[in-house]
């Protein structure tokens, strides 16, 4: 490393020339003219900071003290203009920091085989400049009121001293016919996407077009780690180069904080951890900085949407409330970003959410599906469900605890155990004839409804993961029975594909234990049941779960495969009239086929669940041992 030259400033005060004082004004002028441009800029910066402190920060502090009774909301608020400015400064600094390495990187070499650059051979630094830029953000960011120990834990725990050096993980590719069939399914879908929707969010395989949701190439980013695991090196390199050259976040478009976090931020971080390619981390950091203003709310509960260019966040247009699952399913990704780049700010903002939701009143640990970012309170009398808008809250309680080696976040795992007890007490019922166990909903937080979304079928996998990490046997029993019911939601239908929603016979209203309403008969290529099968296989080694998955995979092949990819269908109840919907969501490649591939592996530890935790979009992030 080249030595830096040092400049010295000599201040001449009170010198005497021939017994006469030197003209003070002219001495200062000579001193000023002798300063370098950097030194002058530094002095201007210090003066501006002093003026800002006097005229902005101190009055704000006094005003908060004067109105403490009616200013509780402002106590938690981050100044949005300050957040945006800090985030832009951090992004600009990091772009400059990485610029030289970007120029020297050889994009023509495959990411897994190329020689690491000089930067990649050293740990990711935590430049003091980033700390300085974020200092004003942290000073204005006030944690929600809590006991001193809890507050200190949230603030002090991300004592990150630098980024993590990642080395590429090797995957050997498919080793049996079922895995090879899954890879062929992926390649078939990828060819259609590449030809007709390249760079766009989703493929419309029947009309040979595309659908853009956020304009961020969701299918590419969501699929990166799937291709890496399948050892599809050419496809991975092609996608990697698109991300490097074309994925830009300064787009004048509103995006959903939750969806972009789990798909794009999670996909970039996972690809970084698996491949060791720092380009993915740089992109993830830029995105994380642009999402920070979402957390500038009176309560610390984030807004649901943000414009990535203007960095202005707001509540959803359809409601003043955010979905509970959305605001509580950001933590794995933001915490991982903090530890990957050595900057605690990302973990701090999501820790506020954890603490805030922990302190709210619940119904035996169960949460309503709507929460308000301004008040920080649940919507009164809203539905309690483990399906849409509630599901991944419970998933992330457990997985955050696992993410840091089960050594911290005790209140999260206690909330998880309390919630599962609440599920068993309030939501679990069995059908009258065949005794299928299912998880229903509470309408208005009190009236039971025998309705279960397909989304709930993530729960068996989460429950058995919890059991393997020390949760009680009652969780395992619930997981087994619920997995069987989810399997039957597929087998009950002539297509052997599950509907979006299944109803269960509660009071003799149906001749069968399960029934499906016309408007709920669609299948969107969702991954949740395959996800749970994967966890059961990976954690038990029982190949029965592979056979169950193979039946479902063959049904997808038969009823959803079209010439240019795979499509969601509108009717699982009629093999002659499936009503194709002309849409291939990014999660088909990012989640469903990935879980099929891992489920069919001869090596059930192909992704070691002692070392990785999957986010809710099936992107594996490392488990960290926090001292």
Coordinates of N, CA, C and O in Angstrom, one line a residue, residues 171-327:
X171 N -21.1 -27.2 -6.2 CA -22.2 -28.1 -6.4 C -21.9 -29.0 -7.6 O -21.5 -28.5 -8.6
X172 N -22.2 -30.2 -7.4 CA -21.8 -31.2 -8.4 C -22.8 -31.4 -9.6 O -22.5 -32.1 -10.5
X173 N -23.9 -30.8 -9.5 CA -24.9 -31.0 -10.5 C -25.8 -32.2 -10.3 O -25.6 -32.9 -9.3
X174 N -26.7 -32.5 -11.1 CA -27.7 -33.6 -10.9 C -27.0 -34.9 -10.9 O -26.1 -35.2 -11.7
X175 N -27.5 -35.8 -10.1 CA -26.9 -37.2 -9.9 C -27.9 -38.3 -10.2 O -27.5 -39.5 -10.1
X176 N -29.1 -38.0 -10.4 CA -30.1 -39.0 -10.7 C -31.1 -38.5 -11.7 O -31.2 -37.3 -12.0
X177 N -32.0 -39.4 -12.1 CA -33.0 -39.1 -13.1 C -34.0 -38.0 -12.7 O -34.4 -37.1 -13.5
X178 N -34.4 -38.0 -11.4 CA -35.4 -37.1 -11.0 C -34.7 -35.7 -10.9 O -35.4 -34.7 -11.3
X179 N -33.5 -35.6 -10.5 CA -32.8 -34.3 -10.5 C -32.6 -33.8 -11.9 O -32.8 -32.6 -12.2
X180 N -32.2 -34.7 -12.8 CA -32.0 -34.3 -14.2 C -33.3 -33.9 -14.8 O -33.3 -32.9 -15.6
X181 N -34.4 -34.5 -14.5 CA -35.7 -34.0 -15.0 C -36.0 -32.6 -14.5 O -36.6 -31.8 -15.2
X182 N -35.7 -32.3 -13.3 CA -35.9 -31.0 -12.7 C -35.0 -30.0 -13.4 O -35.5 -28.8 -13.7
X183 N -33.8 -30.3 -13.7 CA -32.9 -29.4 -14.4 C -33.5 -29.2 -15.8 O -33.4 -28.0 -16.3
X184 N -34.0 -30.2 -16.5 CA -34.5 -30.0 -17.8 C -35.8 -29.1 -17.8 O -36.0 -28.3 -18.7
X185 N -36.6 -29.2 -16.7 CA -37.7 -28.3 -16.5 C -37.2 -26.9 -16.4 O -37.8 -26.0 -17.0
X186 N -36.2 -26.7 -15.6 CA -35.6 -25.4 -15.4 C -35.1 -24.8 -16.8 O -35.4 -23.7 -17.1
X187 N -34.4 -25.6 -17.5 CA -33.8 -25.1 -18.8 C -34.9 -24.8 -19.8 O -34.8 -23.9 -20.6
X188 N -36.0 -25.6 -19.7 CA -37.1 -25.3 -20.6 C -37.7 -24.0 -20.3 O -38.0 -23.2 -21.2
X189 N -38.0 -23.7 -19.0 CA -38.5 -22.4 -18.6 C -37.6 -21.3 -18.9 O -38.0 -20.2 -19.3
X190 N -36.3 -21.5 -18.7 CA -35.3 -20.5 -18.9 C -35.2 -20.1 -20.4 O -35.1 -18.9 -20.7
X191 N -35.3 -21.1 -21.3 CA -35.2 -20.8 -22.7 C -36.4 -19.9 -23.1 O -36.2 -18.9 -23.9
X192 N -37.6 -20.2 -22.6 CA -38.7 -19.3 -23.0 C -38.5 -17.9 -22.4 O -38.8 -16.9 -23.1
X193 N -38.1 -17.8 -21.2 CA -37.9 -16.5 -20.6 C -36.8 -15.7 -21.3 O -37.0 -14.5 -21.6
X194 N -35.7 -16.4 -21.7 CA -34.6 -15.7 -22.4 C -35.1 -15.2 -23.7 O -34.7 -14.1 -24.1
X195 N -35.9 -16.0 -24.4 CA -36.3 -15.6 -25.8 C -37.3 -14.5 -25.8 O -37.3 -13.5 -26.6
X196 N -38.3 -14.5 -24.8 CA -39.4 -13.6 -24.9 C -39.5 -12.6 -23.8 O -40.3 -11.7 -23.9
X197 N -38.7 -12.7 -22.7 CA -38.9 -11.8 -21.6 C -37.6 -11.4 -20.9 O -37.6 -10.9 -19.8
X198 N -36.5 -11.6 -21.6 CA -35.2 -11.3 -21.1 C -35.1 -9.9 -20.5 O -35.4 -8.9 -21.1
X199 N -34.7 -9.8 -19.2 CA -34.5 -8.6 -18.5 C -35.8 -8.0 -17.9 O -35.8 -7.0 -17.2
X200 N -36.9 -8.7 -18.1 CA -38.2 -8.3 -17.6 C -38.5 -9.2 -16.4 O -37.8 -10.2 -16.1
X201 N -39.6 -8.9 -15.6 CA -39.8 -9.6 -14.4 C -40.4 -11.0 -14.6 O -39.8 -11.9 -14.0
X202 N -41.4 -11.2 -15.4 CA -42.0 -12.5 -15.5 C -42.3 -12.8 -17.0 O -42.6 -11.9 -17.8
X203 N -42.3 -14.1 -17.3 CA -42.6 -14.5 -18.7 C -44.1 -14.8 -18.8 O -44.7 -15.4 -17.9
X204 N -44.7 -14.4 -19.9 CA -46.0 -14.9 -20.3 C -45.8 -15.9 -21.4 O -45.7 -15.6 -22.6
X205 N -45.8 -17.2 -21.0 CA -45.3 -18.2 -22.0 C -46.3 -18.5 -23.1 O -45.8 -19.1 -24.1
X206 N -47.5 -18.2 -23.0 CA -48.5 -18.6 -24.0 C -48.6 -17.5 -25.1 O -48.5 -17.8 -26.3
X207 N -48.6 -16.3 -24.6 CA -48.7 -15.1 -25.6 C -47.3 -14.7 -26.0 O -47.1 -13.8 -26.9
X208 N -46.2 -15.4 -25.5 CA -44.8 -15.1 -25.8 C -44.5 -13.7 -25.6 O -43.9 -13.0 -26.4
X209 N -44.8 -13.2 -24.4 CA -44.5 -11.8 -24.0 C -44.0 -11.8 -22.6 O -43.5 -12.8 -22.0
X210 N -44.1 -10.7 -21.9 CA -43.6 -10.5 -20.6 C -44.5 -9.6 -19.8 O -45.4 -8.9 -20.3
X211 N -44.3 -9.7 -18.5 CA -45.1 -8.9 -17.5 C -44.1 -8.2 -16.6 O -43.2 -8.9 -16.0
X212 N -44.1 -6.9 -16.5 CA -43.2 -6.2 -15.5 C -44.0 -5.8 -14.3 O -45.0 -5.1 -14.4
X213 N -43.5 -6.1 -13.2 CA -44.1 -5.7 -11.9 C -43.3 -4.5 -11.3 O -43.8 -3.4 -11.1
X214 N -42.0 -4.7 -11.2 CA -41.1 -3.6 -10.7 C -40.0 -3.2 -11.7 O -39.3 -2.2 -11.5
X215 N -39.9 -4.0 -12.8 CA -38.9 -3.7 -13.8 C -37.5 -3.9 -13.3 O -36.6 -3.2 -13.7
X216 N -37.3 -5.0 -12.5 CA -36.0 -5.3 -12.0 C -35.5 -6.7 -12.4 O -34.6 -7.2 -11.7
X217 N -36.0 -7.2 -13.5 CA -35.6 -8.5 -13.9 C -35.7 -9.6 -12.8 O -34.8 -10.4 -12.6
X218 N -36.9 -9.7 -12.2 CA -37.1 -10.5 -11.0 C -36.7 -12.0 -11.3 O -36.1 -12.7 -10.5
X219 N -37.1 -12.5 -12.5 CA -36.8 -13.9 -12.8 C -35.3 -14.2 -12.8 O -34.9 -15.2 -12.4
X220 N -34.6 -13.2 -13.3 CA -33.1 -13.4 -13.4 C -32.5 -13.5 -12.0 O -31.8 -14.4 -11.6
X221 N -32.8 -12.5 -11.2 CA -32.2 -12.4 -9.9 C -32.7 -13.5 -9.0 O -32.0 -14.1 -8.2
X222 N -34.0 -13.8 -9.1 CA -34.6 -14.9 -8.2 C -34.0 -16.3 -8.6 O -34.0 -17.2 -7.8
X223 N -33.5 -16.4 -9.8 CA -33.1 -17.7 -10.3 C -31.6 -18.0 -10.2 O -31.1 -19.1 -10.4
X224 N -30.8 -16.9 -9.8 CA -29.4 -17.1 -9.8 C -28.9 -18.2 -9.0 O -28.1 -19.1 -9.4
X225 N -29.3 -18.3 -7.7 CA -28.8 -19.4 -6.9 C -29.3 -20.7 -7.2 O -28.7 -21.8 -7.0
X226 N -30.5 -20.8 -7.9 CA -31.0 -22.1 -8.4 C -30.1 -22.6 -9.5 O -29.7 -23.8 -9.4
X227 N -29.7 -21.7 -10.4 CA -28.7 -22.1 -11.5 C -27.4 -22.5 -10.9 O -26.8 -23.5 -11.3
X228 N -27.0 -21.8 -9.9 CA -25.7 -22.2 -9.3 C -25.7 -23.5 -8.6 O -24.8 -24.4 -8.8
X229 N -26.8 -23.8 -7.9 CA -27.0 -25.2 -7.3 C -27.1 -26.3 -8.3 O -26.6 -27.4 -8.1
X230 N -27.7 -26.0 -9.4 CA -27.9 -27.0 -10.5 C -26.6 -27.1 -11.3 O -26.6 -28.0 -12.3
X231 N -25.6 -26.3 -11.1 CA -24.4 -26.3 -11.8 C -24.6 -26.0 -13.3 O -24.0 -26.5 -14.2
X232 N -25.6 -25.1 -13.5 CA -25.8 -24.6 -14.9 C -24.9 -23.3 -15.1 O -25.3 -22.2 -15.0
X233 N -23.7 -23.6 -15.4 CA -22.6 -22.6 -15.3 C -22.9 -21.5 -16.4 O -22.7 -20.3 -16.2
X234 N -23.2 -22.0 -17.6 CA -23.4 -21.0 -18.7 C -24.5 -20.1 -18.4 O -24.4 -18.9 -18.6
X235 N -25.6 -20.7 -18.0 CA -26.8 -19.8 -17.7 C -26.5 -18.9 -16.5 O -26.9 -17.7 -16.5
X236 N -25.8 -19.4 -15.5 CA -25.5 -18.5 -14.4 C -24.6 -17.4 -14.8 O -24.9 -16.2 -14.4
X237 N -23.6 -17.7 -15.6 CA -22.7 -16.6 -16.0 C -23.4 -15.5 -16.9 O -23.2 -14.3 -16.7
X238 N -24.3 -16.0 -17.7 CA -25.1 -15.1 -18.5 C -26.0 -14.2 -17.7 O -26.1 -13.0 -17.9
X239 N -26.6 -14.8 -16.7 CA -27.5 -14.0 -15.8 C -26.6 -13.1 -14.9 O -27.0 -11.9 -14.6
X240 N -25.5 -13.6 -14.5 CA -24.6 -12.7 -13.6 C -24.1 -11.5 -14.4 O -24.1 -10.4 -13.9
X241 N -23.8 -11.7 -15.7 CA -23.4 -10.5 -16.5 C -24.5 -9.5 -16.7 O -24.3 -8.3 -16.8
X242 N -25.7 -10.0 -16.8 CA -26.9 -9.1 -16.9 C -27.0 -8.3 -15.7 O -27.2 -7.0 -15.7
X243 N -26.9 -8.9 -14.5 CA -27.0 -8.2 -13.3 C -25.9 -7.1 -13.2 O -26.2 -6.0 -12.8
X244 N -24.7 -7.5 -13.5 CA -23.6 -6.6 -13.5 C -23.8 -5.4 -14.4 O -23.5 -4.2 -14.0
X245 N -24.2 -5.6 -15.6 CA -24.3 -4.6 -16.6 C -25.6 -3.8 -16.7 O -25.6 -2.7 -17.1
X246 N -26.7 -4.5 -16.3 CA -28.0 -3.9 -16.6 C -28.9 -3.7 -15.4 O -29.9 -3.0 -15.6
X247 N -28.6 -4.4 -14.3 CA -29.5 -4.2 -13.2 C -29.2 -2.9 -12.5 O -28.2 -2.7 -11.8
X248 N -30.1 -1.9 -12.6 CA -29.9 -0.6 -12.0 C -31.1 -0.3 -11.1 O -32.2 -0.6 -11.4
X249 N -30.8 0.3 -10.0 CA -31.9 0.6 -9.0 C -32.3 2.0 -9.0 O -33.3 2.4 -8.3
X250 N -31.7 2.9 -9.8 CA -32.2 4.3 -9.8 C -33.3 4.4 -10.9 O -33.2 5.2 -11.8
X251 N -34.3 3.7 -10.7 CA -35.5 3.7 -11.6 C -36.7 4.4 -10.9 O -36.9 4.2 -9.7
X252 N -37.3 5.2 -11.7 CA -38.4 6.0 -11.2 C -39.7 5.1 -11.2 O -40.6 5.3 -12.0
X253 N -39.7 4.3 -10.2 CA -40.8 3.3 -10.1 C -41.0 2.9 -8.7 O -40.1 2.7 -7.9
X254 N -42.3 2.8 -8.3 CA -42.6 2.3 -6.9 C -42.4 0.8 -6.8 O -42.9 0.1 -7.8
X255 N -41.9 0.3 -5.8 CA -41.7 -1.1 -5.5 C -42.2 -1.4 -4.1 O -42.3 -0.6 -3.3
X256 N -42.5 -2.7 -3.9 CA -42.9 -3.2 -2.6 C -41.7 -3.6 -1.8 O -40.9 -4.4 -2.3
X257 N -41.6 -3.0 -0.6 CA -40.4 -3.3 0.2 C -40.2 -4.8 0.5 O -39.1 -5.3 0.3
X258 N -41.3 -5.5 0.8 CA -41.2 -6.9 1.1 C -40.8 -7.7 -0.1 O -39.8 -8.5 0.0
X259 N -41.5 -7.5 -1.2 CA -41.2 -8.4 -2.4 C -39.8 -8.1 -2.9 O -39.1 -9.1 -3.3
X260 N -39.3 -6.9 -2.9 CA -38.0 -6.6 -3.4 C -36.9 -7.1 -2.4 O -35.9 -7.6 -2.8
X261 N -37.2 -7.1 -1.1 CA -36.3 -7.6 -0.2 C -36.1 -9.1 -0.3 O -35.0 -9.6 -0.3
X262 N -37.2 -9.8 -0.3 CA -37.1 -11.3 -0.3 C -36.6 -11.8 -1.6 O -35.8 -12.8 -1.7
X263 N -36.9 -11.2 -2.7 CA -36.6 -11.7 -4.1 C -35.2 -11.1 -4.5 O -34.3 -11.9 -4.9
X264 N -35.1 -9.8 -4.5 CA -33.9 -9.2 -5.1 C -32.8 -9.1 -4.1 O -31.7 -9.6 -4.4
X265 N -33.0 -8.5 -3.0 CA -32.0 -8.4 -1.9 C -31.6 -9.8 -1.5 O -30.4 -10.1 -1.4
X266 N -32.5 -10.6 -1.2 CA -32.2 -12.0 -0.8 C -31.5 -12.8 -1.9 O -30.5 -13.5 -1.7
X267 N -31.9 -12.6 -3.2 CA -31.3 -13.3 -4.3 C -29.8 -12.9 -4.5 O -29.0 -13.7 -4.8
X268 N -29.6 -11.6 -4.4 CA -28.2 -11.0 -4.5 C -27.3 -11.5 -3.4 O -26.2 -11.9 -3.7
X269 N -27.8 -11.5 -2.2 CA -27.0 -11.9 -1.1 C -26.7 -13.4 -1.1 O -25.5 -13.8 -0.9
X270 N -27.7 -14.2 -1.5 CA -27.5 -15.6 -1.6 C -26.4 -15.9 -2.7 O -25.5 -16.8 -2.5
X271 N -26.6 -15.3 -3.8 CA -25.6 -15.5 -4.9 C -24.2 -15.1 -4.5 O -23.2 -15.7 -4.9
X272 N -24.1 -14.0 -3.7 CA -22.8 -13.6 -3.2 C -22.2 -14.7 -2.3 O -21.0 -15.1 -2.4
X273 N -23.0 -15.2 -1.4 CA -22.5 -16.2 -0.4 C -22.1 -17.5 -1.1 O -21.2 -18.2 -0.7
X274 N -22.9 -17.9 -2.1 CA -22.6 -19.2 -2.8 C -21.4 -19.1 -3.8 O -20.6 -20.0 -3.8
X275 N -21.3 -17.9 -4.5 CA -20.3 -17.8 -5.5 C -19.1 -17.1 -5.1 O -18.0 -17.2 -5.7
X276 N -19.2 -16.3 -4.0 CA -18.0 -15.5 -3.6 C -17.8 -14.2 -4.5 O -16.8 -13.5 -4.3
X277 N -18.7 -13.9 -5.4 CA -18.6 -12.8 -6.3 C -19.0 -11.5 -5.7 O -20.2 -11.4 -5.4
X278 N -18.1 -10.6 -5.4 CA -18.4 -9.4 -4.7 C -19.4 -8.4 -5.4 O -20.0 -7.6 -4.8
X279 N -19.5 -8.6 -6.7 CA -20.4 -7.8 -7.5 C -21.8 -7.9 -7.0 O -22.5 -6.9 -6.9
X280 N -22.2 -9.1 -6.6 CA -23.6 -9.3 -6.0 C -23.7 -8.5 -4.7 O -24.8 -7.9 -4.5
X281 N -22.7 -8.5 -3.9 CA -22.8 -7.7 -2.6 C -22.9 -6.2 -2.9 O -23.6 -5.5 -2.2
X282 N -22.1 -5.8 -3.9 CA -22.2 -4.3 -4.2 C -23.6 -3.9 -4.6 O -24.1 -2.9 -4.2
X283 N -24.2 -4.8 -5.5 CA -25.6 -4.5 -5.9 C -26.6 -4.5 -4.7 O -27.5 -3.7 -4.6
X284 N -26.4 -5.5 -3.8 CA -27.2 -5.6 -2.7 C -27.1 -4.4 -1.8 O -28.1 -4.0 -1.2
X285 N -25.9 -3.9 -1.6 CA -25.7 -2.8 -0.7 C -26.4 -1.5 -1.3 O -27.0 -0.7 -0.6
X286 N -26.3 -1.3 -2.6 CA -27.0 -0.2 -3.2 C -28.5 -0.3 -3.0 O -29.1 0.7 -2.7
X287 N -29.0 -1.5 -3.2 CA -30.5 -1.7 -3.0 C -30.8 -1.4 -1.5 O -31.8 -0.8 -1.2
X288 N -30.1 -2.0 -0.6 CA -30.3 -1.8 0.8 C -30.4 -0.4 1.2 O -31.2 0.1 2.0
X289 N -29.4 0.4 0.7 CA -29.4 1.9 1.0 C -30.7 2.6 0.5 O -31.2 3.5 1.1
X290 N -31.1 2.2 -0.7 CA -32.3 2.8 -1.3 C -33.6 2.4 -0.6 O -34.6 3.2 -0.6
X291 N -33.6 1.3 0.2 CA -34.8 0.9 0.9 C -34.9 1.5 2.3 O -35.9 1.5 2.9
X292 N -33.8 2.1 2.8 CA -33.7 2.6 4.2 C -34.9 3.6 4.5 O -35.4 3.6 5.6
X293 N -35.2 4.5 3.6 CA -36.3 5.5 3.9 C -37.6 4.9 4.3 O -38.5 5.5 4.9
X294 N -37.9 3.6 3.9 CA -39.1 2.9 4.3 C -39.3 2.9 5.8 O -40.4 2.9 6.3
X295 N -38.2 2.9 6.5 CA -38.2 2.8 8.0 C -38.4 4.1 8.7 O -38.4 4.2 9.9
X296 N -38.5 5.2 7.9 CA -38.7 6.5 8.5 C -40.2 6.7 8.7 O -40.9 7.3 7.9
X297 N -40.7 6.1 9.8 CA -42.1 6.2 10.1 C -42.2 6.6 11.6 O -41.3 6.5 12.4
X298 N -43.4 7.1 12.0 CA -43.5 7.5 13.4 C -43.3 6.4 14.4 O -43.0 6.6 15.6
X299 N -43.6 5.1 14.0 CA -43.6 4.0 14.9 C -42.3 3.1 14.8 O -42.1 2.3 15.6
X300 N -41.7 3.2 13.6 CA -40.6 2.2 13.3 C -41.1 1.1 12.5 O -40.3 0.3 12.0
X301 N -42.4 0.9 12.4 CA -43.0 -0.1 11.5 C -42.8 0.5 10.1 O -43.3 1.6 9.8
X302 N -42.2 -0.2 9.1 CA -41.9 0.5 7.8 C -43.1 0.7 6.9 O -44.1 -0.1 7.0
X303 N -43.0 1.6 6.1 CA -44.0 1.8 5.0 C -43.8 0.6 4.0 O -42.7 0.0 3.9
X304 N -44.8 0.3 3.3 CA -44.8 -0.9 2.4 C -44.2 -0.6 1.0 O -43.7 -1.6 0.4
X305 N -44.1 0.6 0.6 CA -43.7 0.9 -0.8 C -42.7 2.0 -0.8 O -42.8 2.9 0.0
X306 N -41.9 2.1 -1.9 CA -40.9 3.1 -2.0 C -40.6 3.3 -3.5 O -40.6 2.3 -4.3
X307 N -40.3 4.5 -3.9 CA -39.8 4.8 -5.2 C -38.2 4.7 -5.1 O -37.6 5.5 -4.3
X308 N -37.6 3.9 -5.9 CA -36.2 3.6 -5.8 C -35.4 4.8 -6.2 O -34.2 4.9 -5.8
X309 N -35.9 5.6 -7.1 CA -35.1 6.8 -7.6 C -35.2 7.9 -6.6 O -34.2 8.5 -6.1
X310 N -36.4 8.3 -6.3 CA -36.6 9.5 -5.4 C -36.4 9.1 -3.9 O -36.2 10.0 -3.1
X311 N -36.5 7.8 -3.6 CA -36.4 7.3 -2.3 C -37.4 7.8 -1.3 O -37.2 8.1 -0.2
X312 N -38.6 8.0 -1.9 CA -39.8 8.5 -1.1 C -40.7 7.2 -0.8 O -41.1 6.6 -1.7
X313 N -40.9 7.0 0.5 CA -41.7 5.8 0.9 C -43.1 6.2 1.3 O -43.4 7.3 1.7
X314 N -44.0 5.3 1.2 CA -45.4 5.5 1.5 C -46.1 4.3 1.8 O -45.7 3.2 1.5
X315 N -47.3 4.4 2.4 CA -48.2 3.3 2.7 C -48.8 2.8 1.4 O -48.7 3.5 0.4
X316 N -49.3 1.5 1.4 CA -49.9 1.0 0.1 C -51.1 1.9 -0.3 O -51.8 2.5 0.5
X317 N -51.3 2.0 -1.6 CA -52.3 2.9 -2.1 C -53.7 2.4 -1.8 O -54.7 3.1 -1.8
X318 N -53.8 1.1 -1.5 CA -55.2 0.5 -1.3 C -55.6 0.5 0.2 O -56.7 0.2 0.5
X319 N -54.7 0.9 1.1 CA -55.0 0.8 2.5 C -54.0 1.7 3.3 O -52.8 1.9 2.9
X320 N -54.4 2.2 4.5 CA -53.4 2.9 5.3 C -52.5 1.9 6.1 O -51.5 2.4 6.7
X321 N -52.8 0.6 6.0 CA -52.1 -0.4 6.8 C -51.1 -1.2 5.9 O -51.4 -1.4 4.7
X322 N -50.1 -1.7 6.5 CA -49.2 -2.7 5.9 C -49.6 -4.1 6.3 O -50.3 -4.3 7.3
X323 N -49.2 -5.0 5.5 CA -49.4 -6.4 5.9 C -48.4 -6.8 7.0 O -47.2 -6.5 6.9
X324 N -48.9 -7.5 8.0 CA -48.0 -7.9 9.1 C -46.9 -8.8 8.6 O -45.7 -8.6 9.0
X325 N -47.2 -9.7 7.8 CA -46.1 -10.6 7.3 C -45.1 -9.8 6.5 O -43.9 -10.1 6.6
X326 N -45.5 -8.8 5.8 CA -44.5 -8.0 5.0 C -43.5 -7.3 5.8 O -42.3 -7.2 5.6
X327 N -44.0 -6.6 6.9 CA -43.1 -5.8 7.7 C -42.2 -6.7 8.6 O -41.2 -6.2 9.2

